[in-house]
PDB file of N, CA and C in Angstrom:
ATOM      1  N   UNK A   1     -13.012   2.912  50.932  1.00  0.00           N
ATOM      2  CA  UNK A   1     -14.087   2.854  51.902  1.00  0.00           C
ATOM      3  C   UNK A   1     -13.600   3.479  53.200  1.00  0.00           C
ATOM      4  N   UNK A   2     -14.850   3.878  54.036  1.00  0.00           N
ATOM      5  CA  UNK A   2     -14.256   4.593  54.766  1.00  0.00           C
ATOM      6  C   UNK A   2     -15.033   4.925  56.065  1.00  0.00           C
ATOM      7  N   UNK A   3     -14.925   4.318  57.353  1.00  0.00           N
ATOM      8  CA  UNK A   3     -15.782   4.324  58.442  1.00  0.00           C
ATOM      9  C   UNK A   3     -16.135   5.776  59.691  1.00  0.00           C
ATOM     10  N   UNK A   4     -16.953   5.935  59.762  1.00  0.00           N
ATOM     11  CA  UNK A   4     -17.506   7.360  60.350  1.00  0.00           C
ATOM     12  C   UNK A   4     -18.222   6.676  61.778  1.00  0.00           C
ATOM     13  N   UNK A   5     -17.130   7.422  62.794  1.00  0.00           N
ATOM     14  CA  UNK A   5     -17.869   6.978  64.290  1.00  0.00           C
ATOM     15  C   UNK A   5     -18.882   8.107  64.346  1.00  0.00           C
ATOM     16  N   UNK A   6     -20.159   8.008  64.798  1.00  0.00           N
ATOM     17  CA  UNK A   6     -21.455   8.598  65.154  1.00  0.00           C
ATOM     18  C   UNK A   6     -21.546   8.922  66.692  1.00  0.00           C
ATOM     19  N   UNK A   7     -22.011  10.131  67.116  1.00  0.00           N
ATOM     20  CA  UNK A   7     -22.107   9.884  68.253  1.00  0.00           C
ATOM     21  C   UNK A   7     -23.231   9.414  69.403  1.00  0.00           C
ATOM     22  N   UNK A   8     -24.145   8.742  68.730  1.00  0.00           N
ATOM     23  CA  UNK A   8     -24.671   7.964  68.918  1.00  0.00           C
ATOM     24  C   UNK A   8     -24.695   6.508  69.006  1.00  0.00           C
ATOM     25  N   UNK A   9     -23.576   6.414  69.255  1.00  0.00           N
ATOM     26  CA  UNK A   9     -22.682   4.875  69.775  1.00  0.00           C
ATOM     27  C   UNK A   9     -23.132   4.043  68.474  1.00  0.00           C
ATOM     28  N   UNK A  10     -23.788   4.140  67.257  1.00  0.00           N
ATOM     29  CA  UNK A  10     -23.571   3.149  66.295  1.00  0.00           C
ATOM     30  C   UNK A  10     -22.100   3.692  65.112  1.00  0.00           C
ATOM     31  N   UNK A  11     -22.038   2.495  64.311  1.00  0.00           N
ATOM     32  CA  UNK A  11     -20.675   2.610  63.591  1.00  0.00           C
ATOM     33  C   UNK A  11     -21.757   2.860  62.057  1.00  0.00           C
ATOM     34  N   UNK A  12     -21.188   4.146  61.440  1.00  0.00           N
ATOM     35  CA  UNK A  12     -21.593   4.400  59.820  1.00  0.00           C
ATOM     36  C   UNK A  12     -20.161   4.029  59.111  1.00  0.00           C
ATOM     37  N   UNK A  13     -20.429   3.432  57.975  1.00  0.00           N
ATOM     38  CA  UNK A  13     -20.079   2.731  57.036  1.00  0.00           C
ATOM     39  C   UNK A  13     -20.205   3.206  55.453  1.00  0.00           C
ATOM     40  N   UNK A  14     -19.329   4.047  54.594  1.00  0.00           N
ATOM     41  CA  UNK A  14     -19.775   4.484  53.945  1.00  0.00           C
ATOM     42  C   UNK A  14     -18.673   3.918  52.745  1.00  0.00           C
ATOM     43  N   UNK A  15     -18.847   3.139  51.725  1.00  0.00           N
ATOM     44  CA  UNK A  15     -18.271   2.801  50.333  1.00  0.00           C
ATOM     45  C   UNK A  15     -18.740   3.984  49.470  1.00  0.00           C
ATOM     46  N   UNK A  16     -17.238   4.058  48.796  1.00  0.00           N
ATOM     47  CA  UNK A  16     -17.523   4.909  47.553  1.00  0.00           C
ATOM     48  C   UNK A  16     -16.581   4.154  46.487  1.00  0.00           C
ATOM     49  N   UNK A  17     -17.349   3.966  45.538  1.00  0.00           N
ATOM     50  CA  UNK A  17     -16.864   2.701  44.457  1.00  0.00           C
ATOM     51  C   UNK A  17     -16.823   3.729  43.353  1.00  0.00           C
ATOM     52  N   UNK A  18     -15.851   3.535  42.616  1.00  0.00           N
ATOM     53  CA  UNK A  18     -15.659   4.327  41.276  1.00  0.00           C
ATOM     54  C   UNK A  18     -15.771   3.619  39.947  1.00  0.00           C
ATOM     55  N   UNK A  19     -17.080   3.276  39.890  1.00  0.00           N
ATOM     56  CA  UNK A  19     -17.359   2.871  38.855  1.00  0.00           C
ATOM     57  C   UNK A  19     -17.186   3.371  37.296  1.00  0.00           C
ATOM     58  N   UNK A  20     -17.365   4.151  38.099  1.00  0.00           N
ATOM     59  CA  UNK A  20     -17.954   5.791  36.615  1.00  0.00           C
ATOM     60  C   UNK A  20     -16.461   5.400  35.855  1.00  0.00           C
ATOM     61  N   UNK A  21     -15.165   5.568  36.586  1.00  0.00           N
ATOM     62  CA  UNK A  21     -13.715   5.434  36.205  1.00  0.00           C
ATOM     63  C   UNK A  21     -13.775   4.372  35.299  1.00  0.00           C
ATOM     64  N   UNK A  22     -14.416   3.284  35.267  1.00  0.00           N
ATOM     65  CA  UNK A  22     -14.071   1.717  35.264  1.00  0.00           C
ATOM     66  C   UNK A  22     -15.043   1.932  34.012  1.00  0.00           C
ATOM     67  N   UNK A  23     -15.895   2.526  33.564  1.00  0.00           N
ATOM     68  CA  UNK A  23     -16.850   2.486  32.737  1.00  0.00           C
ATOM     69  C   UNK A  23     -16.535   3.343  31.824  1.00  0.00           C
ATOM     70  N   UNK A  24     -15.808   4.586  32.473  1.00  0.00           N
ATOM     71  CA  UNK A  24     -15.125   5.445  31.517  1.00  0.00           C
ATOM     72  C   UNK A  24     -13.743   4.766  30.428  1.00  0.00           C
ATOM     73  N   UNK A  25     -13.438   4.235  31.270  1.00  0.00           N
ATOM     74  CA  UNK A  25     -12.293   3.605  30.611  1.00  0.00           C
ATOM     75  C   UNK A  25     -12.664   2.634  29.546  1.00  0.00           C
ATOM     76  N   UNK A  26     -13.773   1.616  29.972  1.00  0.00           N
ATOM     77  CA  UNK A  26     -14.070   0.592  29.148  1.00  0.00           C
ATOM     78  C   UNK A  26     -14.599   1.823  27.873  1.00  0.00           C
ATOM     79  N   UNK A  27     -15.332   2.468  27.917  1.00  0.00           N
ATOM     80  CA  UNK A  27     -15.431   3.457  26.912  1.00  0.00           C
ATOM     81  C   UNK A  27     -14.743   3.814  25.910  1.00  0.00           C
ATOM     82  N   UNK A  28     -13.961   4.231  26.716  1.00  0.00           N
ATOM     83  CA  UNK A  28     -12.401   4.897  25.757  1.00  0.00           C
ATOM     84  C   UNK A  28     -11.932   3.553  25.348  1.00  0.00           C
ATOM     85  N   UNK A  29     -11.636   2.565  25.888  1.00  0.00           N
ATOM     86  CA  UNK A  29     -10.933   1.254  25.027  1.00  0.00           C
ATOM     87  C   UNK A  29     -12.059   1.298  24.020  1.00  0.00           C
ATOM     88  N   UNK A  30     -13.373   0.421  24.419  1.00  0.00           N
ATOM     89  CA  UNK A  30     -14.160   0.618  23.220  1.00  0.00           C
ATOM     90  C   UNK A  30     -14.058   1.712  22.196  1.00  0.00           C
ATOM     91  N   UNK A  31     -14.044   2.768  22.203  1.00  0.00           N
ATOM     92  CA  UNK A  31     -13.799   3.974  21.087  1.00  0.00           C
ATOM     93  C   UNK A  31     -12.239   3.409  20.440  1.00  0.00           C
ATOM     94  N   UNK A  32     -11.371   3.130  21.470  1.00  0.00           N
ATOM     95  CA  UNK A  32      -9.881   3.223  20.557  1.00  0.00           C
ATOM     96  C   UNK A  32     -10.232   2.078  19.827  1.00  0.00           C
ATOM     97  N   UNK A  33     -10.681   0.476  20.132  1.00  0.00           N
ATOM     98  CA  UNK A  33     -11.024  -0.605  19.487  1.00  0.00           C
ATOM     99  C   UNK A  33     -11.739  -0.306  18.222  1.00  0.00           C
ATOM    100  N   UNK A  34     -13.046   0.713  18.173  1.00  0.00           N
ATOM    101  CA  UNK A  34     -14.048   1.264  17.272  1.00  0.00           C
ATOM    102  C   UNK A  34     -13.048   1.482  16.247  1.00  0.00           C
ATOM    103  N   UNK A  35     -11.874   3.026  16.723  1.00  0.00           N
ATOM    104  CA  UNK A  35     -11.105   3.479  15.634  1.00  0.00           C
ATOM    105  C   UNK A  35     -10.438   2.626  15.031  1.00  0.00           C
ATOM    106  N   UNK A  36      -9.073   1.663  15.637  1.00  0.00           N
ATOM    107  CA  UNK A  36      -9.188   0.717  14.879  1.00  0.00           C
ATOM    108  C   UNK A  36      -9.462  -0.084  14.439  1.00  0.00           C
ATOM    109  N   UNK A  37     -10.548  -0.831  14.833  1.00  0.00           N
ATOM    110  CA  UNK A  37     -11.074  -1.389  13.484  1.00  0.00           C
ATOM    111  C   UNK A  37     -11.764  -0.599  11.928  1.00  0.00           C
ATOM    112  N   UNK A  38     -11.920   0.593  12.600  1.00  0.00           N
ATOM    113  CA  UNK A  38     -12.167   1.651  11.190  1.00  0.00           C
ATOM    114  C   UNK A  38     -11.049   1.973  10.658  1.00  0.00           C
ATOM    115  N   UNK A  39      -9.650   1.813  11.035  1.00  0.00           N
ATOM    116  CA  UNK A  39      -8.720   2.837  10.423  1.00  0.00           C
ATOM    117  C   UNK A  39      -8.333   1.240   9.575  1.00  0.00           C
ATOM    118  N   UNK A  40      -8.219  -0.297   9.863  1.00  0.00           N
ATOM    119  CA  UNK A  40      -7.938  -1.254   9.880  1.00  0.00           C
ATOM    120  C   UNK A  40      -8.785  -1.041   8.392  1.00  0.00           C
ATOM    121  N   UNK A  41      -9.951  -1.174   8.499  1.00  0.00           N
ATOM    122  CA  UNK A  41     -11.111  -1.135   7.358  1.00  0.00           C
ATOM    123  C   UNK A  41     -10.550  -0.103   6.137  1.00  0.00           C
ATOM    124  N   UNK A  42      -9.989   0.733   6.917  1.00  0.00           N
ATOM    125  CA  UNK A  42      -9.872   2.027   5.679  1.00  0.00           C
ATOM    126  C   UNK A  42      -8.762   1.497   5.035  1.00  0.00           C
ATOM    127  N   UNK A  43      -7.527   1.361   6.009  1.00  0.00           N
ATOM    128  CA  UNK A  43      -6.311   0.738   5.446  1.00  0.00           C
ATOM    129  C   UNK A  43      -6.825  -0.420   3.852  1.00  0.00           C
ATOM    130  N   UNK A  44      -7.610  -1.263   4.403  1.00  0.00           N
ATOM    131  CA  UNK A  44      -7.785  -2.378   3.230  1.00  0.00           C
ATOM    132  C   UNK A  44      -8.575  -2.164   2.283  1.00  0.00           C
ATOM    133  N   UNK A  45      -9.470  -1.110   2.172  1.00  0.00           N
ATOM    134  CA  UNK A  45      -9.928  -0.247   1.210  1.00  0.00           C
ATOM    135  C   UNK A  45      -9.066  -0.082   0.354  1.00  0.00           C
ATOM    136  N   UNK A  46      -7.960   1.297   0.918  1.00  0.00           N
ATOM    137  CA  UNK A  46      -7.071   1.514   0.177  1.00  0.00           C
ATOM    138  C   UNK A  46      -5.748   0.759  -0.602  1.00  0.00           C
ATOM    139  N   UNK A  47      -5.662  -0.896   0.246  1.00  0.00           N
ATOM    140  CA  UNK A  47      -4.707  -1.496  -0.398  1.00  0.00           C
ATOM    141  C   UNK A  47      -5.636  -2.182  -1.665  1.00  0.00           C
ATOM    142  N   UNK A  48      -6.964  -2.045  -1.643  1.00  0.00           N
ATOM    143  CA  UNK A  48      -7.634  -2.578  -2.299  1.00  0.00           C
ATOM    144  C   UNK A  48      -7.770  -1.711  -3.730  1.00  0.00           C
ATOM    145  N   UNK A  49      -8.104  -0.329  -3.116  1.00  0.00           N
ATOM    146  CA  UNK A  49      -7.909   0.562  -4.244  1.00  0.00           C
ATOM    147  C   UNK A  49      -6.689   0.865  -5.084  1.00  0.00           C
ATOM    148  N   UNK A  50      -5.500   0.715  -4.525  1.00  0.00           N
ATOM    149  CA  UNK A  50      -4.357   0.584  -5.022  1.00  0.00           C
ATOM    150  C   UNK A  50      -4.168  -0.324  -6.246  1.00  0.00           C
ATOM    151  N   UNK A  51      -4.568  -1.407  -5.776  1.00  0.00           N
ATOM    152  CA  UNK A  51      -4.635  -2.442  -6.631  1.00  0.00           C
ATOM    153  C   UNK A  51      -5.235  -2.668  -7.820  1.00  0.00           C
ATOM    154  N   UNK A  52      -6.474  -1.956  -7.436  1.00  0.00           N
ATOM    155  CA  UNK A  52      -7.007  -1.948  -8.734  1.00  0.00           C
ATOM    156  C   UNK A  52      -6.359  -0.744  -9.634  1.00  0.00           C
ATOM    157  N   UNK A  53      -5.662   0.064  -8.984  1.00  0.00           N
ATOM    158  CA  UNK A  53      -5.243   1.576  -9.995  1.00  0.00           C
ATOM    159  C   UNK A  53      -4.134   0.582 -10.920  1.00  0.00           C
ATOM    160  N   UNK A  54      -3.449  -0.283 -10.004  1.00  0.00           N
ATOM    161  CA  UNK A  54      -2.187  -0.512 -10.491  1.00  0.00           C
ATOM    162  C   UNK A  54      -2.719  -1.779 -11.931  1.00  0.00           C
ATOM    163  N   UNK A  55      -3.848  -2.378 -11.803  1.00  0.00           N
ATOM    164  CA  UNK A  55      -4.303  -3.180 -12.126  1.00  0.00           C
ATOM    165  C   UNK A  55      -4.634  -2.579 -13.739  1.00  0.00           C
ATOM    166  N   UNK A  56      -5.719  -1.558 -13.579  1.00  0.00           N
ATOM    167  CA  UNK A  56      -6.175  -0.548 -14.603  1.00  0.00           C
ATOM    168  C   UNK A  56      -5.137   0.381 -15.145  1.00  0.00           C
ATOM    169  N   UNK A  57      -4.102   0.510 -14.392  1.00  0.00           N
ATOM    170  CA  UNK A  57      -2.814   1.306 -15.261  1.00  0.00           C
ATOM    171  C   UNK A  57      -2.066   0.303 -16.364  1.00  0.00           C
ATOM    172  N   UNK A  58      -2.077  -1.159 -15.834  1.00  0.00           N
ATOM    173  CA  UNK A  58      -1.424  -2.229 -16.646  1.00  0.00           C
ATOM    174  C   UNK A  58      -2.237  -1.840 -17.946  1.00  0.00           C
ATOM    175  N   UNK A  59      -3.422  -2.408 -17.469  1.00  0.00           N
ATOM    176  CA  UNK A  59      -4.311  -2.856 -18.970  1.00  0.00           C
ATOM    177  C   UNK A  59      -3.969  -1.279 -19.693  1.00  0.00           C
ATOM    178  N   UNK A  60      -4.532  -0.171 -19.138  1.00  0.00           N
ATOM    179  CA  UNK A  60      -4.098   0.831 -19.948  1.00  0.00           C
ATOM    180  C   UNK A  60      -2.751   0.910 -20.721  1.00  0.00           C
ATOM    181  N   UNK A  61      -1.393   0.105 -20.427  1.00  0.00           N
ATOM    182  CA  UNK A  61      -0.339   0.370 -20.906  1.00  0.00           C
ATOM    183  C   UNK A  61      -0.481  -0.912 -22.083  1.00  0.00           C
ATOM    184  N   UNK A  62      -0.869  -2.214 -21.842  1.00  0.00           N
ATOM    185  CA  UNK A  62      -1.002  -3.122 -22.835  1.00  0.00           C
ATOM    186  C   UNK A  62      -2.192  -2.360 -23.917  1.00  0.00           C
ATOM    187  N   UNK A  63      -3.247  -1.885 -23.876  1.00  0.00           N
ATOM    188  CA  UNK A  63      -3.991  -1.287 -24.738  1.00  0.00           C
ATOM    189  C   UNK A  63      -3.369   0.081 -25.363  1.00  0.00           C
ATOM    190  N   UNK A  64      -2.463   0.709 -24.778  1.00  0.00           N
ATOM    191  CA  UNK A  64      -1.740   1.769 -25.598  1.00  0.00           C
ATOM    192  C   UNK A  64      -0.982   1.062 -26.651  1.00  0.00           C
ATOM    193  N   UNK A  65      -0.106  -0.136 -26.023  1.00  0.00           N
ATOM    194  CA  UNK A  65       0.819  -0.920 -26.794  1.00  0.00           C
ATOM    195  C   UNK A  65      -0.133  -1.354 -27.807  1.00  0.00           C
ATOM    196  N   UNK A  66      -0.871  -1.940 -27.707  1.00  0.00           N
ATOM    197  CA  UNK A  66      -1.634  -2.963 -28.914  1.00  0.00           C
ATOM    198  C   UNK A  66      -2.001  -1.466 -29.713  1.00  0.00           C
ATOM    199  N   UNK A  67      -2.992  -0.248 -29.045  1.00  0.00           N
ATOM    200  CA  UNK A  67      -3.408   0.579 -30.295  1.00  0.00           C
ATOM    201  C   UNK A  67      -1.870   1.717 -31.193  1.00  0.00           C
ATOM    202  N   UNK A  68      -1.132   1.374 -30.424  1.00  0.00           N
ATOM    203  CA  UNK A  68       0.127   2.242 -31.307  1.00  0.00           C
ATOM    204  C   UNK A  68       0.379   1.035 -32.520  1.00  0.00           C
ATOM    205  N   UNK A  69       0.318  -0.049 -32.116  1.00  0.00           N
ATOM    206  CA  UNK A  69       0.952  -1.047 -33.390  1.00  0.00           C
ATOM    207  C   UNK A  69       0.141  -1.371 -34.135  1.00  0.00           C
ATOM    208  N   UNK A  70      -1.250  -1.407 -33.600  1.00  0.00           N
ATOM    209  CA  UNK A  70      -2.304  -1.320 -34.707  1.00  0.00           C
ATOM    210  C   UNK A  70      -2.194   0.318 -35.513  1.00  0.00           C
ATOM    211  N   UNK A  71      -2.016   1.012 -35.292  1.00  0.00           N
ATOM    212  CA  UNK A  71      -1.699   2.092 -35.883  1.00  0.00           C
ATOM    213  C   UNK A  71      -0.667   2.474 -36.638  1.00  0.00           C
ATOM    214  N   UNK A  72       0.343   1.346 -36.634  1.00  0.00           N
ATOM    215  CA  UNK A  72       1.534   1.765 -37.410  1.00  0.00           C
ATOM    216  C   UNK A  72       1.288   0.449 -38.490  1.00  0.00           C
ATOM    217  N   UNK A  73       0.356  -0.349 -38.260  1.00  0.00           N
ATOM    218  CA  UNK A  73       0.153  -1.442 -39.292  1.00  0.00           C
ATOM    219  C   UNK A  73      -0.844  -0.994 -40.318  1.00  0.00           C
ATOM    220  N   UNK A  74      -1.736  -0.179 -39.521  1.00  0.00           N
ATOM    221  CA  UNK A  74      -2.660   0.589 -41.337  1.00  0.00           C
ATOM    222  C   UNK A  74      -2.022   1.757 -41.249  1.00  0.00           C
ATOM    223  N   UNK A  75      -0.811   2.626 -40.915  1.00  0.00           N
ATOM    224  CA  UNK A  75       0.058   3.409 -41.578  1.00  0.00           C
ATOM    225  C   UNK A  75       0.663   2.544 -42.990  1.00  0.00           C
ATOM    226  N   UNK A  76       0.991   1.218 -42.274  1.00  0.00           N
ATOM    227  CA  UNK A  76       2.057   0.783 -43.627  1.00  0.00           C
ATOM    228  C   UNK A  76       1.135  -0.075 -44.726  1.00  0.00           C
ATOM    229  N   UNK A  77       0.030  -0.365 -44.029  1.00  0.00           N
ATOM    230  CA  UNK A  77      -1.100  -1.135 -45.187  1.00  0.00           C
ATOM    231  C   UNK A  77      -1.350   0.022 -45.832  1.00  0.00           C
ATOM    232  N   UNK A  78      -1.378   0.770 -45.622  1.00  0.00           N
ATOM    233  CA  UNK A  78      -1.922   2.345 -46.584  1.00  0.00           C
ATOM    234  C   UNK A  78      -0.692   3.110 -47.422  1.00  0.00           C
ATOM    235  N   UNK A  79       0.391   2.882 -46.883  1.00  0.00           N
ATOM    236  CA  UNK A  79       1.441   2.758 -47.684  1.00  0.00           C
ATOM    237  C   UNK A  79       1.787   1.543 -48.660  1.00  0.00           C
ATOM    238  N   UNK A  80       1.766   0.585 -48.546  1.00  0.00           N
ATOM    239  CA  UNK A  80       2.039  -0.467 -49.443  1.00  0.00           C
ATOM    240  C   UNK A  80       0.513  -0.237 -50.269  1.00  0.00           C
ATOM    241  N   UNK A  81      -0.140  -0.093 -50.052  1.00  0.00           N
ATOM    242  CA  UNK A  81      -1.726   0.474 -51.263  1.00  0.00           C
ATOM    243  C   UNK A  81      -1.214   0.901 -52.172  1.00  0.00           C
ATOM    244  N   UNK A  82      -0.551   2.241 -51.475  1.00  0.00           N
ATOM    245  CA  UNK A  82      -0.757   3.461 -52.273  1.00  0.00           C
ATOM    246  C   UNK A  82       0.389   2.793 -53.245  1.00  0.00           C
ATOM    247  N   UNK A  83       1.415   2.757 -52.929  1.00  0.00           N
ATOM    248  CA  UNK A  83       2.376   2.117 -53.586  1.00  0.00           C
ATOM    249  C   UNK A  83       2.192   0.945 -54.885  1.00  0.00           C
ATOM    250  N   UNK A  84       1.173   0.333 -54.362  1.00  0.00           N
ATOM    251  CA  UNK A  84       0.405  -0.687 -55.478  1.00  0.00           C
ATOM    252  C   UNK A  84      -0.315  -0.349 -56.309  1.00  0.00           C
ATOM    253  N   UNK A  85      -1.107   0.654 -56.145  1.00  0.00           N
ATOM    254  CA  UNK A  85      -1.991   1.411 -56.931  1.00  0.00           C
ATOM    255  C   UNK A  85      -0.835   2.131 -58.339  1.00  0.00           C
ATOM    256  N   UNK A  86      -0.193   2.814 -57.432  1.00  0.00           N
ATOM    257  CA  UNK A  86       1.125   3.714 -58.401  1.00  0.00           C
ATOM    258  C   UNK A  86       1.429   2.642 -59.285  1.00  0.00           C
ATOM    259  N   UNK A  87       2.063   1.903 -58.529  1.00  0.00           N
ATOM    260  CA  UNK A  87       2.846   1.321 -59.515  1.00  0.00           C
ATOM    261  C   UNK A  87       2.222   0.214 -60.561  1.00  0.00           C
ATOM    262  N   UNK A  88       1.026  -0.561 -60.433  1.00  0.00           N
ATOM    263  CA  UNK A  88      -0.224  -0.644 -60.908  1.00  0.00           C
ATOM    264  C   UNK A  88      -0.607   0.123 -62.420  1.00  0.00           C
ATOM    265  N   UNK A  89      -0.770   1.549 -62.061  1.00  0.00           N
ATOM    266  CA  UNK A  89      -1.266   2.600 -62.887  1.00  0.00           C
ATOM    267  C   UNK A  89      -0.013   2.771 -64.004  1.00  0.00           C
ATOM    268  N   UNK A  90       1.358   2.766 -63.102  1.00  0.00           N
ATOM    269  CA  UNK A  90       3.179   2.639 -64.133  1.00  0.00           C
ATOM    270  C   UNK A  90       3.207   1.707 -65.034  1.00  0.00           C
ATOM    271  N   UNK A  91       2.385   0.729 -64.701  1.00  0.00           N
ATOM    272  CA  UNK A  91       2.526  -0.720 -65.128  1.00  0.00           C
ATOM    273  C   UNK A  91       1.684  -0.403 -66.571  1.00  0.00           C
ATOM    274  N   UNK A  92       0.636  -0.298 -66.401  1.00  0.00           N
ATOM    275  CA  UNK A  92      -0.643  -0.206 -66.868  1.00  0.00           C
ATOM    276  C   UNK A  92      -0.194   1.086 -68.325  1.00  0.00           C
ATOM    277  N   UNK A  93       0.186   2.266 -67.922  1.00  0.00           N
ATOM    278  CA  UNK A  93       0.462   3.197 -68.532  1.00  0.00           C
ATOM    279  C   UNK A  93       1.434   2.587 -70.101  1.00  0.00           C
ATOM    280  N   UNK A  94       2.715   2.071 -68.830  1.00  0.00           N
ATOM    281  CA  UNK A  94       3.640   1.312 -70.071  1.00  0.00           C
ATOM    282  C   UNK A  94       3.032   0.856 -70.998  1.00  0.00           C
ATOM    283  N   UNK A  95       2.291  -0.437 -70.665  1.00  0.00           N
ATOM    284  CA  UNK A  95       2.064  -1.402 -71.377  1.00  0.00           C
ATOM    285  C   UNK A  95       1.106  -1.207 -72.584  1.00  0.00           C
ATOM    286  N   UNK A  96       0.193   0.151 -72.036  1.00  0.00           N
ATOM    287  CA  UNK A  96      -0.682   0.423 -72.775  1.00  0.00           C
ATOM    288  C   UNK A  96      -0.048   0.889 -74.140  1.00  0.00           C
ATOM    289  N   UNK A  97       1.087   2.174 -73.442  1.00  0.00           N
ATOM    290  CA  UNK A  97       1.773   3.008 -74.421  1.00  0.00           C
ATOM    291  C   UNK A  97       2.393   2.333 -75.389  1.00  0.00           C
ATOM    292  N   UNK A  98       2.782   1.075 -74.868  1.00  0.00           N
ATOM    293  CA  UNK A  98       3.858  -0.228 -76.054  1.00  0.00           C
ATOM    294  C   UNK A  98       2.620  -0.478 -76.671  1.00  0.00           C
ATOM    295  N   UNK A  99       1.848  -0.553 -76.303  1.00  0.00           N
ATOM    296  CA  UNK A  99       0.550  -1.760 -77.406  1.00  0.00           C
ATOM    297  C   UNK A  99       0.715  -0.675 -78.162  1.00  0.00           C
ATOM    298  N   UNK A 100      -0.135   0.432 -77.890  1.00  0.00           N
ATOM    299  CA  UNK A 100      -0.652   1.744 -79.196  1.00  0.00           C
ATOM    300  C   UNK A 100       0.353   1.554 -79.823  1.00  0.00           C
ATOM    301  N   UNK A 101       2.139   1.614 -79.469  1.00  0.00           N
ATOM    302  CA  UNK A 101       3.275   1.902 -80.156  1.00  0.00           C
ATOM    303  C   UNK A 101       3.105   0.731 -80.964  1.00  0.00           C
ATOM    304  N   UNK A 102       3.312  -0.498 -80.834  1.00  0.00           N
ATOM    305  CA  UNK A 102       3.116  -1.528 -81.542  1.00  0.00           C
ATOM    306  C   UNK A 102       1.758  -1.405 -82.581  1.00  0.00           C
ATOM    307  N   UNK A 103       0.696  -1.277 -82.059  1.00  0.00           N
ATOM    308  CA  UNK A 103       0.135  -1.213 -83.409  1.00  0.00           C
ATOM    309  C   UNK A 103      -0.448   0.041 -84.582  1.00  0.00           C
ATOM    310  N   UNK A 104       0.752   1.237 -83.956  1.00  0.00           N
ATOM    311  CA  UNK A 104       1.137   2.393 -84.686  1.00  0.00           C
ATOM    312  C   UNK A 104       0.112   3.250 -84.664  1.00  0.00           C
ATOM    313  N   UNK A 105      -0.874   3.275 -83.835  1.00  0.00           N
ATOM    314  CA  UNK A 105      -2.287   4.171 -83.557  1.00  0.00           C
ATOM    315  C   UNK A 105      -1.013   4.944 -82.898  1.00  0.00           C
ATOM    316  N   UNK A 106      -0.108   5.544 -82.370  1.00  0.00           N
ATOM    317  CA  UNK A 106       0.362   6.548 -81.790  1.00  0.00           C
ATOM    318  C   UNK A 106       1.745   7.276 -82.495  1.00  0.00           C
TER     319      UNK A 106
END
């Protein structure tokens, strides 16, 4: 503030208040407050998204595990078949071939 003698024997009186400064500033805090609480928000998004990747990578590794061993169990059910069938048909062949032999049709 700042007083101005007149020459007209009264006293002028003139304030200059800097508001604008004081409003500017609250501004800019408000904006930096704005950002973080947005960057705050984004942050927990992403620990959120994380989580679930890490979450959905598990199950993906237990479901690889379960479909490889289900896969190596009708590999070997299809092996022990085939194997039964053969030897089934070996069985079958023999026994047949002894009967005919036995009752001299061969």
């Amino acid at each position: 503030s700042s007083g101005i003698n007149a020459e007209y024997g009264g006293k002028l009186s003139l304030t200059v208040e800097r508001h604008y400064q004081d409003e500017e500033k609250e501004m800019v805090e408000d904006t930096t407050d704005n950002i973080i609480s947005i960057m705050q928000r984004i942050l927990r998004k992403i620990k959120h998204i994380k989580s679930e990747q890490k979450y959905y990578k598990e199950r993906e590794a237990q479901f690889r595990t379960v479909s490889y061993a289900t896969s190596a169990r009708v590999i070997w059910y299809g092996i022990i078949t085939a194997l039964t069938v053969v030897s089934t048909g070996c069985f079958m062949v023999h026994n047949m071939k002894s009967f005919f032999i036995k009752k001299k049709i061969v």
